Amino acid sequence: MTQHRRRLTAWLLAGVVLAVVLTLYRADRTAMSEHSAAPGATTSATPSATAPPAPSASPTTSAPPSPTASPETGEPSPTTPAPPCTSPGTCGFPDASTTGPRIELERHDTGNLSIKKDGTVIKGWDIQGSLDIYANDVTVIDSRITSTNWWGINLRPGFSGLKVLHTTITAVPGKGPDNGGVNYAVSNMGGSSIEVGWCDISVFGNALSMGQGDLHDNYVHDLVAFRNQGGEWQHTDAVISGGGNKGRLTIRRNTLLNPTAVDRGATAAVGLFADTGVVSSVVVEGNWLAGGAYALYGGGPGSTGIQVTNNVFSTQYHPAGGAYGAATAWNAGGAGNVWKGNRMSDGRPVDPPPAS
């Protein structure tokens, strides 16, 4: 009997020991499993070869990217399309309502008048004729000029300080001296900057012609094609510069339209040409540009310091801004040349044109 009890006790002790061992083994396995699944575990996470791939989002249900801003400039990312513009005026660019004289005008039949007194101010005149400036610091403001001369206003060499503000400058088609055509609404033949601002300009073939100047908030429109005295179609540009300038030309916040057909001489809305020397130090910023063979000629080989930024190239005459494209003659490698933030009026970004 005593021997039987001893055997029973031994079997019970063996069972208890076995139970304890099994419990410790299971606890150790659980801890190892939890450690391998913990974040930062060094165990390889390579999926099983038989595991199915993670489902991908359908392209038809993915949300469009949200506009993002550059941390450096705060401007929209180049990949984010800008909202479309339907017309210059509705998108904040100059038009007939924001340019031209702001007061009542008195008619002056001046003919082709020469100004020779420094500091002359012409205000409130409705001029039938043109102004040829042989003086310094002349101001033409809140006036209207209807010319049948080569120009509306011309600054002669050796003189400076001309300002043309809040003025309408136009001409009579077919009545000009260049085989019925007229050439320059404002011409700067001087060696210094002039200011032209808030002006309504039309008809003239090369409306604003100068190598240096401050052209801002103007509305240039309805240029009229004509054959010049040589019998060829006159090239037309809303703004034209022939290069070789020593000062800066700034073209900012203007509406510059060239509606004439390419086969009738249309060249550009802004034409920066190296006709008389290398083009340098030009700012073309925040303008509405439309028409021409190309809306912008960018200075060509050798040009430097050309900044073309935040302009809208309109599709109102051609789907690409100009008949052949938005821009050409861009010297991407020129020192100080910058192309940034330009777009079509429908929101598409405009990349810098290839070198030509």
mmCIF file with all atom_site columns, C-alpha atoms in Angstrom, residues 22 24 92 101 103 114 132 158 166-167 173 196 201 229-230 291 312 338-339 348:
data_model
loop_
_atom_site.group_PDB
_atom_site.id
_atom_site.type_symbol
_atom_site.label_atom_id
_atom_site.label_alt_id
_atom_site.label_comp_id
_atom_site.label_asym_id
_atom_site.label_entity_id
_atom_site.label_seq_id
_atom_site.pdbx_PDB_ins_code
_atom_site.Cartn_x
_atom_site.Cartn_y
_atom_site.Cartn_z
_atom_site.occupancy
_atom_site.B_iso_or_equiv
_atom_site.pdbx_formal_charge
_atom_site.auth_seq_id
_atom_site.auth_comp_id
_atom_site.auth_asym_id
_atom_site.auth_atom_id
_atom_site.pdbx_PDB_model_num
ATOM 1  C CA . LEU A 1 22  ? 4.795   23.165  -21.592  1.00 0.00 ? 22  LEU A CA 1
ATOM 2  C CA . LEU A 1 24  ? 7.027   28.050  -20.283  1.00 0.00 ? 24  LEU A CA 1
ATOM 3  C CA . GLY A 1 92  ? -7.084  92.253  -64.427  1.00 0.00 ? 92  GLY A CA 1
ATOM 4  C CA . PRO A 1 101 ? -7.589  110.345 -70.664  1.00 0.00 ? 101 PRO A CA 1
ATOM 5  C CA . ILE A 1 103 ? -10.811 114.374 -68.094  1.00 0.00 ? 103 ILE A CA 1
ATOM 6  C CA . SER A 1 114 ? 7.619   120.498 -82.379  1.00 0.00 ? 114 SER A CA 1
ATOM 7  C CA . ASP A 1 132 ? 8.139   115.967 -82.057  1.00 0.00 ? 132 ASP A CA 1
ATOM 8  C CA . GLY A 1 158 ? 20.032  114.130 -76.953  1.00 0.00 ? 158 GLY A CA 1
ATOM 9  C CA . HIS A 1 166 ? -3.215  108.451 -69.515  1.00 0.00 ? 166 HIS A CA 1
ATOM 10 C CA . THR A 1 167 ? -3.252  109.348 -73.196  1.00 0.00 ? 167 THR A CA 1
ATOM 11 C CA . PRO A 1 173 ? -5.698  104.279 -91.429  1.00 0.00 ? 173 PRO A CA 1
ATOM 12 C CA . VAL A 1 196 ? 4.647   105.413 -71.067  1.00 0.00 ? 196 VAL A CA 1
ATOM 13 C CA . ILE A 1 201 ? -2.691  102.851 -78.373  1.00 0.00 ? 201 ILE A CA 1
ATOM 14 C CA . GLN A 1 229 ? 6.851   102.646 -99.528  1.00 0.00 ? 229 GLN A CA 1
ATOM 15 C CA . GLY A 1 230 ? 8.935   99.704  -100.684 1.00 0.00 ? 230 GLY A CA 1
ATOM 16 C CA . GLY A 1 291 ? -0.705  87.528  -81.878  1.00 0.00 ? 291 GLY A CA 1
ATOM 17 C CA . VAL A 1 312 ? -0.145  85.228  -70.045  1.00 0.00 ? 312 VAL A CA 1
ATOM 18 C CA . VAL A 1 338 ? 15.195  84.077  -66.650  1.00 0.00 ? 338 VAL A CA 1
ATOM 19 C CA . TRP A 1 339 ? 12.059  82.317  -67.894  1.00 0.00 ? 339 TRP A CA 1
ATOM 20 C CA . ARG A 1 348 ? -1.273  75.580  -69.627  1.00 0.00 ? 348 ARG A CA 1
#
